[in-house]
Every structure is written in structure tokens, then in C-alpha cells.
């Protein structure tokens, strides 16, 4: 899949992507994003019936490591003036 596959909304100056952060983030250029909004699921709270979904790791520590991996990609993609 390409980044266009995750496109949710686009207008001048605004592009919104929707998808699994682990997939979408890997397509973004370094320092190309001004704002990231995310709402990761709590560990062990919900099963959305999706293989490999975030939040169903076998332990809280593995969940924490999964989130750390995601936020490392967020920091890679976020501009210096980003939020």
C-alpha cells in the first residue's frame, strides 16, 4: 500500500490520513508533519477482531514497547515546529 491509500481528507494546507499508525507512519517523509493526533487503545481493554492489533500484546511491557516504536516514528516524521 502507498500513503495515498490512507488518505482521509485533503484540502490546501491540510492532509489527513487514517489508518494503523504503524503502517501510515512508515510512508511519511522525515520532518514532514506539523501535527499528529492519536488515540492508542488501552492495553487489554478491547478486541477489535484485527490480527496484530495494538493493545492485545501478551504483557503490558510488550504494549509499552509497541507504543515506544510508534512514537519513535512520530518523532521522525514530526517537524521541528510540530505538535
Short mmCIF file of N, CA, C and O in Angstrom, two decimals:
data_model
loop_
_atom_site.label_atom_id
_atom_site.label_comp_id
_atom_site.label_asym_id
_atom_site.label_seq_id
_atom_site.Cartn_x
_atom_site.Cartn_y
_atom_site.Cartn_z
N UNK A 1 0.84 -1.18 0.00
CA UNK A 1 0.00 0.00 0.00
C UNK A 1 0.88 1.25 0.00
O UNK A 1 2.00 1.23 0.49
N UNK A 2 0.33 2.33 -0.51
CA UNK A 2 1.05 3.60 -0.51
C UNK A 2 0.35 4.57 0.43
O UNK A 2 -0.76 4.32 0.90
N UNK A 3 0.98 5.68 0.67
CA UNK A 3 0.41 6.70 1.56
C UNK A 3 -0.95 7.17 1.06
O UNK A 3 -1.86 7.42 1.86
N UNK A 4 -1.13 7.25 -0.24
CA UNK A 4 -2.43 7.67 -0.80
C UNK A 4 -3.57 6.75 -0.37
O UNK A 4 -4.72 7.18 -0.27
N UNK A 5 -3.27 5.50 -0.12
CA UNK A 5 -4.29 4.54 0.31
C UNK A 5 -4.88 4.90 1.67
O UNK A 5 -5.97 4.44 2.02
N UNK A 6 -4.16 5.68 2.46
CA UNK A 6 -4.61 6.06 3.79
C UNK A 6 -5.20 7.46 3.83
O UNK A 6 -5.59 7.95 4.89
N UNK A 7 -5.28 8.10 2.67
CA UNK A 7 -5.79 9.47 2.61
C UNK A 7 -7.24 9.51 3.06
O UNK A 7 -8.09 8.76 2.59
N UNK A 8 -7.53 10.39 4.01
CA UNK A 8 -8.88 10.54 4.55
C UNK A 8 -9.52 11.84 4.08
O UNK A 8 -10.69 11.88 3.74
N UNK A 9 -8.72 12.91 4.06
CA UNK A 9 -9.23 14.23 3.66
C UNK A 9 -8.06 15.07 3.20
O UNK A 9 -6.98 15.03 3.78
N UNK A 10 -8.30 15.86 2.15
CA UNK A 10 -7.24 16.73 1.65
C UNK A 10 -7.84 18.02 1.13
O UNK A 10 -8.86 18.02 0.45
N UNK A 11 -7.22 19.12 1.51
CA UNK A 11 -7.55 20.45 1.00
C UNK A 11 -6.28 21.27 1.11
O UNK A 11 -5.32 20.82 1.74
N UNK A 12 -6.23 22.45 0.52
CA UNK A 12 -4.99 23.23 0.56
C UNK A 12 -4.47 23.41 1.99
O UNK A 12 -5.19 23.88 2.86
N UNK A 13 -3.25 22.97 2.21
CA UNK A 13 -2.61 23.12 3.52
C UNK A 13 -2.97 22.06 4.54
O UNK A 13 -2.41 22.06 5.64
N UNK A 14 -3.89 21.16 4.23
CA UNK A 14 -4.31 20.14 5.20
C UNK A 14 -4.41 18.78 4.49
O UNK A 14 -5.08 18.66 3.47
N UNK A 15 -3.76 17.80 5.07
CA UNK A 15 -3.90 16.43 4.58
C UNK A 15 -4.07 15.54 5.80
O UNK A 15 -3.25 15.57 6.73
N UNK A 16 -5.14 14.77 5.83
CA UNK A 16 -5.42 13.85 6.93
C UNK A 16 -5.33 12.42 6.45
O UNK A 16 -5.90 12.08 5.40
N UNK A 17 -4.62 11.61 7.21
CA UNK A 17 -4.52 10.18 6.92
C UNK A 17 -5.18 9.42 8.04
O UNK A 17 -5.15 9.83 9.20
N UNK A 18 -5.77 8.31 7.71
CA UNK A 18 -6.42 7.47 8.70
C UNK A 18 -5.98 6.03 8.47
O UNK A 18 -6.10 5.51 7.36
N UNK A 19 -5.49 5.40 9.51
CA UNK A 19 -5.06 4.02 9.40
C UNK A 19 -4.22 3.62 10.60
O UNK A 19 -4.02 4.40 11.53
N UNK A 20 -3.73 2.40 10.56
CA UNK A 20 -2.87 1.89 11.62
C UNK A 20 -1.59 2.73 11.61
O UNK A 20 -0.89 2.80 10.59
N UNK A 21 -1.28 3.36 12.72
CA UNK A 21 -0.12 4.25 12.80
C UNK A 21 1.16 3.55 12.38
O UNK A 21 2.03 4.17 11.76
N UNK A 22 1.27 2.26 12.67
CA UNK A 22 2.49 1.52 12.30
C UNK A 22 2.66 1.45 10.79
O UNK A 22 3.77 1.37 10.29
N UNK A 23 1.57 1.49 10.07
CA UNK A 23 1.63 1.45 8.60
C UNK A 23 1.76 2.85 8.01
O UNK A 23 2.59 3.08 7.14
N UNK A 24 0.93 3.76 8.46
CA UNK A 24 0.91 5.11 7.88
C UNK A 24 2.25 5.82 8.12
O UNK A 24 2.82 6.41 7.20
N UNK A 25 2.76 5.75 9.33
CA UNK A 25 3.97 6.50 9.67
C UNK A 25 5.17 6.10 8.83
O UNK A 25 6.00 6.93 8.49
N UNK A 26 5.27 4.84 8.47
CA UNK A 26 6.45 4.41 7.72
C UNK A 26 6.50 5.01 6.32
O UNK A 26 7.55 5.05 5.69
N UNK A 27 5.38 5.51 5.82
CA UNK A 27 5.32 6.12 4.50
C UNK A 27 5.62 7.62 4.52
O UNK A 27 5.83 8.22 3.46
N UNK A 28 5.60 8.23 5.68
CA UNK A 28 5.80 9.68 5.78
C UNK A 28 7.28 10.05 5.70
O UNK A 28 8.13 9.37 6.28
N UNK A 29 7.55 11.14 5.00
CA UNK A 29 8.91 11.65 4.90
C UNK A 29 9.35 12.20 6.26
O UNK A 29 8.53 12.72 7.02
N UNK A 30 10.65 12.13 6.57
CA UNK A 30 11.14 12.73 7.82
C UNK A 30 10.81 14.22 7.88
O UNK A 30 10.86 14.93 6.87
N UNK A 31 10.45 14.67 9.07
CA UNK A 31 10.14 16.08 9.34
C UNK A 31 9.15 16.67 8.35
O UNK A 31 9.29 17.81 7.90
N UNK A 32 8.10 15.91 8.03
CA UNK A 32 7.11 16.36 7.05
C UNK A 32 5.74 16.63 7.65
O UNK A 32 4.83 17.04 6.95
N UNK A 33 5.60 16.44 8.96
CA UNK A 33 4.28 16.53 9.60
C UNK A 33 4.30 17.62 10.67
O UNK A 33 5.24 17.69 11.47
N UNK A 34 3.27 18.45 10.67
CA UNK A 34 3.21 19.51 11.68
C UNK A 34 2.43 19.07 12.92
O UNK A 34 2.72 19.50 14.03
N UNK A 35 1.44 18.19 12.75
CA UNK A 35 0.62 17.80 13.90
C UNK A 35 0.26 16.32 13.80
O UNK A 35 -0.14 15.84 12.75
N UNK A 36 0.39 15.63 14.92
CA UNK A 36 -0.02 14.23 15.00
C UNK A 36 -1.08 14.12 16.08
O UNK A 36 -0.90 14.61 17.20
N UNK A 37 -2.21 13.48 15.74
CA UNK A 37 -3.28 13.22 16.70
C UNK A 37 -3.48 11.72 16.73
O UNK A 37 -3.67 11.09 15.69
N UNK A 38 -3.41 11.15 17.91
CA UNK A 38 -3.57 9.71 18.03
C UNK A 38 -4.31 9.37 19.31
O UNK A 38 -4.34 10.15 20.25
N UNK A 39 -4.91 8.22 19.32
CA UNK A 39 -5.62 7.74 20.49
C UNK A 39 -5.40 6.23 20.59
O UNK A 39 -6.25 5.44 20.19
N UNK A 40 -4.24 5.84 21.08
CA UNK A 40 -3.97 4.40 21.15
C UNK A 40 -4.92 3.71 22.12
O UNK A 40 -5.32 4.29 23.13
N UNK A 41 -5.28 2.48 21.81
CA UNK A 41 -6.18 1.74 22.72
C UNK A 41 -5.44 1.40 24.02
O UNK A 41 -4.22 1.25 24.03
N UNK A 42 -6.19 1.31 25.08
CA UNK A 42 -5.61 0.85 26.34
C UNK A 42 -5.23 -0.62 26.20
O UNK A 42 -5.87 -1.36 25.45
N UNK A 43 -4.23 -1.05 26.93
CA UNK A 43 -3.79 -2.43 26.87
C UNK A 43 -4.87 -3.37 27.44
O UNK A 43 -5.40 -3.16 28.52
N UNK A 44 -5.21 -4.37 26.67
CA UNK A 44 -6.12 -5.42 27.11
C UNK A 44 -7.58 -5.02 27.27
O UNK A 44 -8.37 -5.80 27.79
N UNK A 45 -7.96 -3.85 26.84
CA UNK A 45 -9.33 -3.38 27.07
C UNK A 45 -10.31 -3.79 25.97
O UNK A 45 -11.45 -4.14 26.25
N UNK A 46 -9.88 -3.77 24.71
CA UNK A 46 -10.79 -4.04 23.60
C UNK A 46 -10.15 -5.01 22.60
O UNK A 46 -8.96 -4.96 22.34
N UNK A 47 -10.99 -5.82 22.01
CA UNK A 47 -10.56 -6.67 20.90
C UNK A 47 -11.41 -6.28 19.70
O UNK A 47 -12.61 -6.52 19.68
N UNK A 48 -10.77 -5.66 18.72
CA UNK A 48 -11.47 -5.21 17.53
C UNK A 48 -11.51 -6.27 16.44
O UNK A 48 -11.97 -6.01 15.34
N UNK A 49 -10.98 -7.45 16.74
CA UNK A 49 -11.02 -8.55 15.79
C UNK A 49 -10.06 -8.38 14.62
O UNK A 49 -10.29 -8.93 13.55
N UNK A 50 -8.98 -7.63 14.85
CA UNK A 50 -7.98 -7.38 13.80
C UNK A 50 -6.68 -8.06 14.23
O UNK A 50 -6.18 -7.79 15.32
N UNK A 51 -6.16 -8.92 13.38
CA UNK A 51 -4.89 -9.58 13.69
C UNK A 51 -3.79 -8.56 13.94
O UNK A 51 -3.65 -7.60 13.20
N UNK A 52 -3.02 -8.75 15.00
CA UNK A 52 -1.90 -7.88 15.29
C UNK A 52 -2.26 -6.52 15.82
O UNK A 52 -1.41 -5.62 15.86
N UNK A 53 -3.48 -6.34 16.26
CA UNK A 53 -3.90 -5.02 16.72
C UNK A 53 -3.14 -4.57 17.96
O UNK A 53 -2.75 -5.38 18.80
N UNK A 54 -2.92 -3.28 18.03
CA UNK A 54 -2.30 -2.67 19.18
C UNK A 54 -3.24 -2.79 20.38
O UNK A 54 -4.45 -2.59 20.25
N UNK A 55 -2.67 -3.12 21.53
CA UNK A 55 -3.46 -3.23 22.75
C UNK A 55 -3.71 -4.65 23.20
O UNK A 55 -4.15 -4.87 24.32
N UNK A 56 -3.42 -5.61 22.36
CA UNK A 56 -3.60 -7.02 22.75
C UNK A 56 -2.27 -7.76 22.88
O UNK A 56 -2.22 -8.98 22.77
N UNK A 57 -1.20 -7.03 23.12
CA UNK A 57 0.09 -7.66 23.35
C UNK A 57 -0.01 -8.55 24.60
O UNK A 57 -0.85 -8.32 25.47
N UNK A 58 0.84 -9.57 24.69
CA UNK A 58 0.73 -10.51 25.81
C UNK A 58 1.10 -9.94 27.18
O UNK A 58 0.80 -10.56 28.20
N UNK A 59 1.71 -8.77 27.22
CA UNK A 59 2.07 -8.17 28.52
C UNK A 59 2.08 -6.64 28.39
O UNK A 59 2.26 -6.11 27.30
N UNK A 60 1.92 -5.97 29.53
CA UNK A 60 1.99 -4.51 29.50
C UNK A 60 3.35 -4.01 28.98
O UNK A 60 3.42 -2.99 28.29
N UNK A 61 4.42 -4.74 29.29
CA UNK A 61 5.73 -4.32 28.83
C UNK A 61 5.84 -4.39 27.30
O UNK A 61 6.39 -3.49 26.67
N UNK A 62 5.29 -5.42 26.70
CA UNK A 62 5.30 -5.53 25.23
C UNK A 62 4.43 -4.44 24.60
O UNK A 62 4.74 -3.92 23.54
N UNK A 63 3.34 -4.10 25.27
CA UNK A 63 2.49 -3.00 24.82
C UNK A 63 3.26 -1.68 24.86
O UNK A 63 3.26 -0.91 23.91
N UNK A 64 3.97 -1.44 25.95
CA UNK A 64 4.77 -0.23 26.10
C UNK A 64 5.83 -0.14 25.01
O UNK A 64 6.04 0.92 24.41
N UNK A 65 6.47 -1.27 24.71
CA UNK A 65 7.48 -1.28 23.64
C UNK A 65 6.85 -1.00 22.27
O UNK A 65 7.46 -0.31 21.44
N UNK A 66 5.65 -1.51 22.05
CA UNK A 66 4.95 -1.24 20.79
C UNK A 66 4.64 0.25 20.65
O UNK A 66 4.85 0.84 19.59
N UNK A 67 4.17 0.86 21.74
CA UNK A 67 3.89 2.30 21.72
C UNK A 67 5.18 3.10 21.51
O UNK A 67 5.19 4.08 20.76
N UNK A 68 6.26 2.69 22.17
CA UNK A 68 7.53 3.39 22.01
C UNK A 68 7.99 3.35 20.55
O UNK A 68 8.51 4.35 20.03
N UNK A 69 7.78 2.22 19.87
CA UNK A 69 8.14 2.12 18.46
C UNK A 69 7.32 3.07 17.60
O UNK A 69 7.85 3.71 16.68
N UNK A 70 6.05 3.18 17.91
CA UNK A 70 5.18 4.09 17.17
C UNK A 70 5.62 5.54 17.39
O UNK A 70 5.77 6.32 16.45
N UNK A 71 5.85 5.91 18.64
CA UNK A 71 6.20 7.30 18.93
C UNK A 71 7.60 7.66 18.45
O UNK A 71 7.89 8.82 18.18
N UNK A 72 8.45 6.68 18.28
CA UNK A 72 9.74 6.94 17.65
C UNK A 72 9.54 7.34 16.19
O UNK A 72 10.21 8.25 15.68
N UNK A 73 8.60 6.69 15.51
CA UNK A 73 8.27 7.06 14.13
C UNK A 73 7.55 8.41 14.06
O UNK A 73 7.74 9.17 13.12
N UNK A 74 6.74 8.71 15.07
CA UNK A 74 6.10 10.03 15.14
C UNK A 74 7.19 11.11 15.22
O UNK A 74 7.14 12.10 14.48
N UNK A 75 8.17 10.91 16.07
CA UNK A 75 9.23 11.90 16.23
C UNK A 75 10.05 12.05 14.93
O UNK A 75 10.48 13.14 14.60
N UNK A 76 10.23 10.96 14.20
CA UNK A 76 10.95 11.02 12.93
C UNK A 76 10.19 11.87 11.91
O UNK A 76 10.77 12.68 11.20
N UNK A 77 8.88 11.71 11.89
CA UNK A 77 8.04 12.40 10.89
C UNK A 77 7.70 13.83 11.30
O UNK A 77 7.42 14.67 10.44
N UNK A 78 7.74 14.13 12.58
CA UNK A 78 7.31 15.44 13.06
C UNK A 78 8.35 16.54 12.77
O UNK A 78 9.55 16.34 12.98
N UNK A 79 7.86 17.64 12.27
CA UNK A 79 8.73 18.80 12.03
C UNK A 79 9.22 19.38 13.34
O UNK A 79 8.63 19.14 14.39
N UNK A 80 10.26 20.16 13.27
CA UNK A 80 10.81 20.79 14.48
C UNK A 80 9.77 21.68 15.16
O UNK A 80 9.73 21.77 16.39
N UNK A 81 8.90 22.33 14.38
CA UNK A 81 7.88 23.19 14.96
C UNK A 81 6.55 22.44 15.15
O UNK A 81 5.53 23.04 15.40
N UNK A 82 6.60 21.13 15.06
CA UNK A 82 5.39 20.32 15.14
C UNK A 82 4.86 20.13 16.54
O UNK A 82 5.52 20.41 17.53
N UNK A 83 3.65 19.64 16.58
CA UNK A 83 2.99 19.38 17.86
C UNK A 83 2.35 18.01 17.82
O UNK A 83 2.04 17.49 16.78
#
